[in-house]
mmCIF file of C-alpha atoms and ligand atoms in Angstrom:
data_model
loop_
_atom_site.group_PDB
_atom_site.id
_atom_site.type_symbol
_atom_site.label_atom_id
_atom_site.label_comp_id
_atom_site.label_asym_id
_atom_site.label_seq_id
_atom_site.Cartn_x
_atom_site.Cartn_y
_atom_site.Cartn_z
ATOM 1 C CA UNK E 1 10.098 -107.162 15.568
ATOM 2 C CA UNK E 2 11.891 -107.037 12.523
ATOM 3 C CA UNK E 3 15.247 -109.654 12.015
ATOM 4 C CA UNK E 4 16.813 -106.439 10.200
ATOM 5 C CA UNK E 5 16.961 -103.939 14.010
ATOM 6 C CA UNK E 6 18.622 -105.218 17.045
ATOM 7 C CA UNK E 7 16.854 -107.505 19.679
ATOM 8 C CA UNK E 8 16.048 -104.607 21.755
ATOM 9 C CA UNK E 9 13.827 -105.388 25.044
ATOM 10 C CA UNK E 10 9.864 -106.079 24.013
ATOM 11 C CA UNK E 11 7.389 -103.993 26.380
ATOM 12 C CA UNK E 12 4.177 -104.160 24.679
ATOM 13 C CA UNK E 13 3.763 -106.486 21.581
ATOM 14 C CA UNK E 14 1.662 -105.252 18.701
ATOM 15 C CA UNK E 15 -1.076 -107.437 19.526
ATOM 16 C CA UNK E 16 -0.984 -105.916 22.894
ATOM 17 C CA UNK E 17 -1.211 -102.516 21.714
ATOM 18 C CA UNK E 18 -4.304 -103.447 19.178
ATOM 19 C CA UNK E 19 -6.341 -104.259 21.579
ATOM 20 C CA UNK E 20 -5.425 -101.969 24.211
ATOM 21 C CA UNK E 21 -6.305 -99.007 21.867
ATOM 22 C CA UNK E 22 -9.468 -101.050 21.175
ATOM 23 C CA UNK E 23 -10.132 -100.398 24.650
ATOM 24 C CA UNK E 24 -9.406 -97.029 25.008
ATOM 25 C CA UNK E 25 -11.529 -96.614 21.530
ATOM 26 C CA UNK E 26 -14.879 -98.066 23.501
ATOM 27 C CA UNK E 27 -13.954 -95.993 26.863
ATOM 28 C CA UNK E 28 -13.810 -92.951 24.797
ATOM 29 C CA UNK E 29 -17.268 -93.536 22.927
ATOM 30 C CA UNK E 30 -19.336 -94.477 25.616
ATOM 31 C CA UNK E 31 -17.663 -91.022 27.427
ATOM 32 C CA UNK E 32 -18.844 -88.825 24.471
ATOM 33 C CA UNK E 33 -22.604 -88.990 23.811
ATOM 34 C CA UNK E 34 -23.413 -86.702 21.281
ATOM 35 C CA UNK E 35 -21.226 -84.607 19.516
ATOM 36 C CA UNK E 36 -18.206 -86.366 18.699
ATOM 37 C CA UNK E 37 -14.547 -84.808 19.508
ATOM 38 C CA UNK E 38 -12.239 -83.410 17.288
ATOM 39 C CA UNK E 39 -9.250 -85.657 17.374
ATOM 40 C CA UNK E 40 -5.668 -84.247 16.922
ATOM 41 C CA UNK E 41 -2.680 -86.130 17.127
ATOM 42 C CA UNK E 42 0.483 -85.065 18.238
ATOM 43 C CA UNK E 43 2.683 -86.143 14.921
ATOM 44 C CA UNK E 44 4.791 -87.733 14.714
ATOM 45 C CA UNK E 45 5.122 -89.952 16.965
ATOM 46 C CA UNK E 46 1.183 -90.779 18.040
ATOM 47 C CA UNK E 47 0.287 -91.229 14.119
ATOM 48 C CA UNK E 48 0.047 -95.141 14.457
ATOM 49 C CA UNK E 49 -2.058 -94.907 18.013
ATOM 50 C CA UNK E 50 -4.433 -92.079 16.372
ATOM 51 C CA UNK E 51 -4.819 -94.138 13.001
ATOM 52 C CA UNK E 52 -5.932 -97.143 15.614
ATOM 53 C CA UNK E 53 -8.442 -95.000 17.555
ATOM 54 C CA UNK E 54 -9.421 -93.696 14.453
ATOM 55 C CA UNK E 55 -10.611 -97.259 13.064
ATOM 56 C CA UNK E 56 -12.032 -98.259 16.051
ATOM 57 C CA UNK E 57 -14.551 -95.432 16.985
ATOM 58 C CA UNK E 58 -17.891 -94.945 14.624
ATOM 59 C CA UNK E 59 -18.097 -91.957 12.220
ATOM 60 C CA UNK E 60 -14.672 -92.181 10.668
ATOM 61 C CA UNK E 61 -13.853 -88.812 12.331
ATOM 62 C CA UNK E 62 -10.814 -87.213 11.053
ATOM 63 C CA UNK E 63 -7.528 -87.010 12.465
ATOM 64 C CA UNK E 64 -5.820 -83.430 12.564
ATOM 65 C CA UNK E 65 -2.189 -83.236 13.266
ATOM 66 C CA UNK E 66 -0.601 -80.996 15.458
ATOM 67 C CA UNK E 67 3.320 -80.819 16.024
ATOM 68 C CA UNK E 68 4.927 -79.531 19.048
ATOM 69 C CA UNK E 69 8.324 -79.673 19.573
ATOM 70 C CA UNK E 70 10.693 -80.339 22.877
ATOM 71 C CA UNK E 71 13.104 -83.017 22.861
ATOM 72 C CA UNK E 72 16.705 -83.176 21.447
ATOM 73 C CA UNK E 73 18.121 -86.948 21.390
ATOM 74 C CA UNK E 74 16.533 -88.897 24.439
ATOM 75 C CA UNK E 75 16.316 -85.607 26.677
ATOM 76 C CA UNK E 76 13.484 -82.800 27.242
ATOM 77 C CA UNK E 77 14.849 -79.310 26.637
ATOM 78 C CA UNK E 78 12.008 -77.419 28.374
ATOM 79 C CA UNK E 79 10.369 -75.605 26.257
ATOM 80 C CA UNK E 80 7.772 -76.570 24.250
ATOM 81 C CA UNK E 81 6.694 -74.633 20.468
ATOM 82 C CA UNK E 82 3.591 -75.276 18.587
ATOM 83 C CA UNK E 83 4.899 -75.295 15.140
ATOM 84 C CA UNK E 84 1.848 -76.520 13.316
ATOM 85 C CA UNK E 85 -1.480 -77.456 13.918
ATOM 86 C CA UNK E 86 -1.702 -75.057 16.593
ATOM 87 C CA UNK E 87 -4.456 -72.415 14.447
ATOM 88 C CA UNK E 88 -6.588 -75.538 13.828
ATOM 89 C CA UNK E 89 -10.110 -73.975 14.677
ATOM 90 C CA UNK E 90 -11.463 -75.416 17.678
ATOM 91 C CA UNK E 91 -13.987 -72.821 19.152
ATOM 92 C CA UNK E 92 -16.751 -74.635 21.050
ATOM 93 C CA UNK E 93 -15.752 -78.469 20.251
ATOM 94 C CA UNK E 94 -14.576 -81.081 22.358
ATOM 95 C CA UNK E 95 -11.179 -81.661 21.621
ATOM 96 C CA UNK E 96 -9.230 -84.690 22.477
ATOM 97 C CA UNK E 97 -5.445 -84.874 22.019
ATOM 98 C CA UNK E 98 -4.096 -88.385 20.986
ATOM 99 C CA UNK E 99 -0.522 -88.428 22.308
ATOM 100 C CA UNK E 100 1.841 -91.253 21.778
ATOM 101 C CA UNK E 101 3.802 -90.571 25.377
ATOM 102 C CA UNK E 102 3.713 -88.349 27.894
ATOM 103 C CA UNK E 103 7.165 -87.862 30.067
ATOM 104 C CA UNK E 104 7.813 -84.710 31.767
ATOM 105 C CA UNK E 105 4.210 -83.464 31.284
ATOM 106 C CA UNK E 106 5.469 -80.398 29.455
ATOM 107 C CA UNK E 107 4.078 -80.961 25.893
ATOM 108 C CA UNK E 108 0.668 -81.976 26.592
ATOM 109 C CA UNK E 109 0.252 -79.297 29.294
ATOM 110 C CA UNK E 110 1.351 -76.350 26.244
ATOM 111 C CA UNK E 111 -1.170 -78.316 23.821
ATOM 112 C CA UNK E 112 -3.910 -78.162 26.392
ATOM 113 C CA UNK E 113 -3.645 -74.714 27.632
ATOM 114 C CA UNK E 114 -3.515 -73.544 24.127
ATOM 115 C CA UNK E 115 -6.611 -74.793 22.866
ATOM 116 C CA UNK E 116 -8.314 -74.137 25.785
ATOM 117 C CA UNK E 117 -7.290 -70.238 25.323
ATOM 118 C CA UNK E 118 -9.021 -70.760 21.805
ATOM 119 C CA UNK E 119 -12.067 -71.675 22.737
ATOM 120 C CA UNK E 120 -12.166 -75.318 22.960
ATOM 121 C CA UNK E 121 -15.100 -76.705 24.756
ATOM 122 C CA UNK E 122 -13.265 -79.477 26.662
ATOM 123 C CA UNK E 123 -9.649 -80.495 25.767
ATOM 124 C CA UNK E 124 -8.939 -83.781 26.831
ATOM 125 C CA UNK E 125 -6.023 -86.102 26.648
ATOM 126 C CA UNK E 126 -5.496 -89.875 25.110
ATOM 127 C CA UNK E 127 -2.202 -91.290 25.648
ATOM 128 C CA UNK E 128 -1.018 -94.624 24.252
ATOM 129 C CA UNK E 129 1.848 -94.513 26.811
ATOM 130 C CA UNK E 130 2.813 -92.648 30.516
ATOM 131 C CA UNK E 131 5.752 -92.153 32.670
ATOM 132 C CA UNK E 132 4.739 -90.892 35.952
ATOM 133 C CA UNK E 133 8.336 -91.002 37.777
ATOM 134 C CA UNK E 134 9.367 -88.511 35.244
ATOM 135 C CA UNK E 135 6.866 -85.766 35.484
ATOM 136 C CA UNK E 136 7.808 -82.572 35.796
ATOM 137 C CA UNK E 137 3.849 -80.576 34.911
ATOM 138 C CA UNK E 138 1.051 -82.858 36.690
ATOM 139 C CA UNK E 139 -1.078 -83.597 33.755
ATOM 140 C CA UNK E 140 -4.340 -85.108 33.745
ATOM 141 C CA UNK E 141 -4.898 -88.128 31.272
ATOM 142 C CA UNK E 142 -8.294 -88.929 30.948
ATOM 143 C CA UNK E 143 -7.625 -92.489 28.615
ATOM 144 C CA UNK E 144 -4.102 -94.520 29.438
ATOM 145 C CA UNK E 145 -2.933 -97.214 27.448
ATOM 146 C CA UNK E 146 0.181 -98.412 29.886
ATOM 147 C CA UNK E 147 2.363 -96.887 32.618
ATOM 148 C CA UNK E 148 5.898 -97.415 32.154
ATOM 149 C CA UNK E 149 9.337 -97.326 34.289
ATOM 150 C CA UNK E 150 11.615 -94.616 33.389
ATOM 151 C CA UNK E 151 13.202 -96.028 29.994
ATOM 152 C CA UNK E 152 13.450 -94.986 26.842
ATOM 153 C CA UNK E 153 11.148 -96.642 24.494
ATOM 154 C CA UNK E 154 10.808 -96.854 20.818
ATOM 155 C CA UNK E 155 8.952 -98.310 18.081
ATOM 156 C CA UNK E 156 4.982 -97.893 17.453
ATOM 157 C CA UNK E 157 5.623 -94.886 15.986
ATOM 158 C CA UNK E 158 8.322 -93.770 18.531
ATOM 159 C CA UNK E 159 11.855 -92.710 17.780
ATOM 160 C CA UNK E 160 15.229 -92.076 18.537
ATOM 161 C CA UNK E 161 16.340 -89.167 16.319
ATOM 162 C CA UNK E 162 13.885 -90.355 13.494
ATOM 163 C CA UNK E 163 14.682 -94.054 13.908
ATOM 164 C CA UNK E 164 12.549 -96.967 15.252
ATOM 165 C CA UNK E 165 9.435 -95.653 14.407
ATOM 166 C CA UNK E 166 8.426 -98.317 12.076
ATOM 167 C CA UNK E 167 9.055 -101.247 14.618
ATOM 168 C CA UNK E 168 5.445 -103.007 15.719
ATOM 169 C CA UNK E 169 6.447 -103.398 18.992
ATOM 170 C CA UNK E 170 7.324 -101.081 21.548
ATOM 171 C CA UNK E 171 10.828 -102.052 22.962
ATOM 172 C CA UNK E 172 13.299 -100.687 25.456
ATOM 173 C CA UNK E 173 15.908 -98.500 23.675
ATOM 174 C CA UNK E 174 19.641 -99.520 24.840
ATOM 175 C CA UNK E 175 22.681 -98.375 22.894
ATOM 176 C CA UNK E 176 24.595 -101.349 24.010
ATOM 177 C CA UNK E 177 22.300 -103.592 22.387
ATOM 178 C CA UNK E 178 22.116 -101.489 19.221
ATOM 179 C CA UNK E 179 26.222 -101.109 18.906
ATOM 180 C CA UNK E 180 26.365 -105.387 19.721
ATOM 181 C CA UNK E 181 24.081 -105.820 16.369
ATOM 182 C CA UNK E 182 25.607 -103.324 14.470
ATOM 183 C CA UNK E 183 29.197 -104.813 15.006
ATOM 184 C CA UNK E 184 27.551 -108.468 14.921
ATOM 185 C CA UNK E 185 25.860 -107.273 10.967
ATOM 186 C CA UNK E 186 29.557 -105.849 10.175
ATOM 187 C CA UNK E 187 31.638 -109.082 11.108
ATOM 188 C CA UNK E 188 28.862 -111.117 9.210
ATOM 189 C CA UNK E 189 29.360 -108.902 6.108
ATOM 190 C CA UNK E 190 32.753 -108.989 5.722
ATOM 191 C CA UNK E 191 33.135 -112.732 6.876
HETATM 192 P P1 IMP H 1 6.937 -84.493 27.438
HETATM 193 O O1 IMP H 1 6.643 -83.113 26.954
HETATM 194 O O2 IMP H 1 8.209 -84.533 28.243
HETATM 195 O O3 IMP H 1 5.794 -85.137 28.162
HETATM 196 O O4 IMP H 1 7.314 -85.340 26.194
HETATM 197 C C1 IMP H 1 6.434 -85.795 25.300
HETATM 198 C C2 IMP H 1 7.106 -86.149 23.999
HETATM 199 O O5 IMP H 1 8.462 -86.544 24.193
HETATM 200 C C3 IMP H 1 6.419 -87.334 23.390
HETATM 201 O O6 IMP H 1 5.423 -86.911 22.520
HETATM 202 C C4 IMP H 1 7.527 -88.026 22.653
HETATM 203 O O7 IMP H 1 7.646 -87.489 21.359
HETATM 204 C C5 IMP H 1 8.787 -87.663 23.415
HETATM 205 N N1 IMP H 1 9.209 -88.776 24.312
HETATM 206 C C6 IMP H 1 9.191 -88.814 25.648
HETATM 207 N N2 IMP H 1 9.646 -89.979 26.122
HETATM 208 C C7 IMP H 1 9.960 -90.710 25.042
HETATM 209 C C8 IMP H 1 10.476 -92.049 24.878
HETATM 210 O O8 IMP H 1 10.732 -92.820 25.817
HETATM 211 N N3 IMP H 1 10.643 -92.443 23.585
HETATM 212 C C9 IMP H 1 10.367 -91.661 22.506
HETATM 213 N N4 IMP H 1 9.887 -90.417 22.625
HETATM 214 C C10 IMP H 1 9.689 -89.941 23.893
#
């Protein structure tokens, strides 16, 4: 992690991630013989985990994006709105959503019934991260990175209100930690 954000909590380390995704990129290939899916990721937050995928399975497949919206700070508002991505044409392909975390179920659940209504052959579900204890729409993920506790997590691509998402790691968010450093960088300023 960068010396410049606060020492927040490591979960996964980079490295970690690399080669988990590695993983998931072989599971993935040897489950699609043939014609090869059409890979959306849920922006912005799974951008980093599709880009990995990406490099890692043959055929340099693109990467659409697809943007749904439903959170507000570090809670789920409920409702979830395809605002882009959403008309990408998907009529008799194998889709395979590449989602950075799924929480309350409620996102990936809108993204799958969606494409499924237009036509998608299969519509399955890659998620870098999961948090089963706070599932609210039982959603089935056919490639898991990690399971996680209930906690906030950032970095990896993940954010807090647009911030974090450039950390490597993936670390436990905690706004005591965050207000310590940021009082800790002031007194070292003005000292
Ligand atoms: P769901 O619809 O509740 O499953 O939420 C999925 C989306 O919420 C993810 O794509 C993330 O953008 C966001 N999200 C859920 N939990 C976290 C978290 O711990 N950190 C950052 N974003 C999160």
């Amino acid at each position: 992690m960068s010396t410049l954000s606060p020492p927040f909590r490591i979960l996964f380390t980079h490295d970690q991630i690399l080669r988990r995704s590695q993983e998931l990129a072989r599971a993935i290939f040897a489950a699609t013989p043939g014609e090869p899916p059409l890979l959306m990721a849920v922006i912005e937050g799974a951008r980093p985990f599709a880009r990995l995928l990406q490099k890692h399975l043959p055929g340099q497949l693109p990467v659409h994006e697809v943007r749904a919206s439903s959170y507000a700070g570090t809670r789920s508002t409920g409702a979830v709105t395809i605002t882009q991505g959403g008309d990408l044409p998907v009529r008799g392909r194998h889709v395979l959503l590449l989602e950075d975390i799924v929480d309350t179920g409620r996102t990936i659940d809108a993204l799958r019934r969606h494409f499924t209504a237009a036509g998608a052959k299969s519509c399955r579900v890659a998620s870098l991260l999961s948090k089963p204890s706070r599932r609210v729409v039982p959603v089935a993920i056919d490639y898991l990175g990690f399971e996680i506790p209930d906690e906030f997590v950032i970095g990896f691509g993940m954010d807090l209100d647009g911030r974090y998402r450039e950390l490597l790691d993936i670390v436990v968010y905690e706004a005591d930690v965050e207000r310590a450093f940021a009082a800790g960088t002031r007194h070292a300023a003005s000292g």
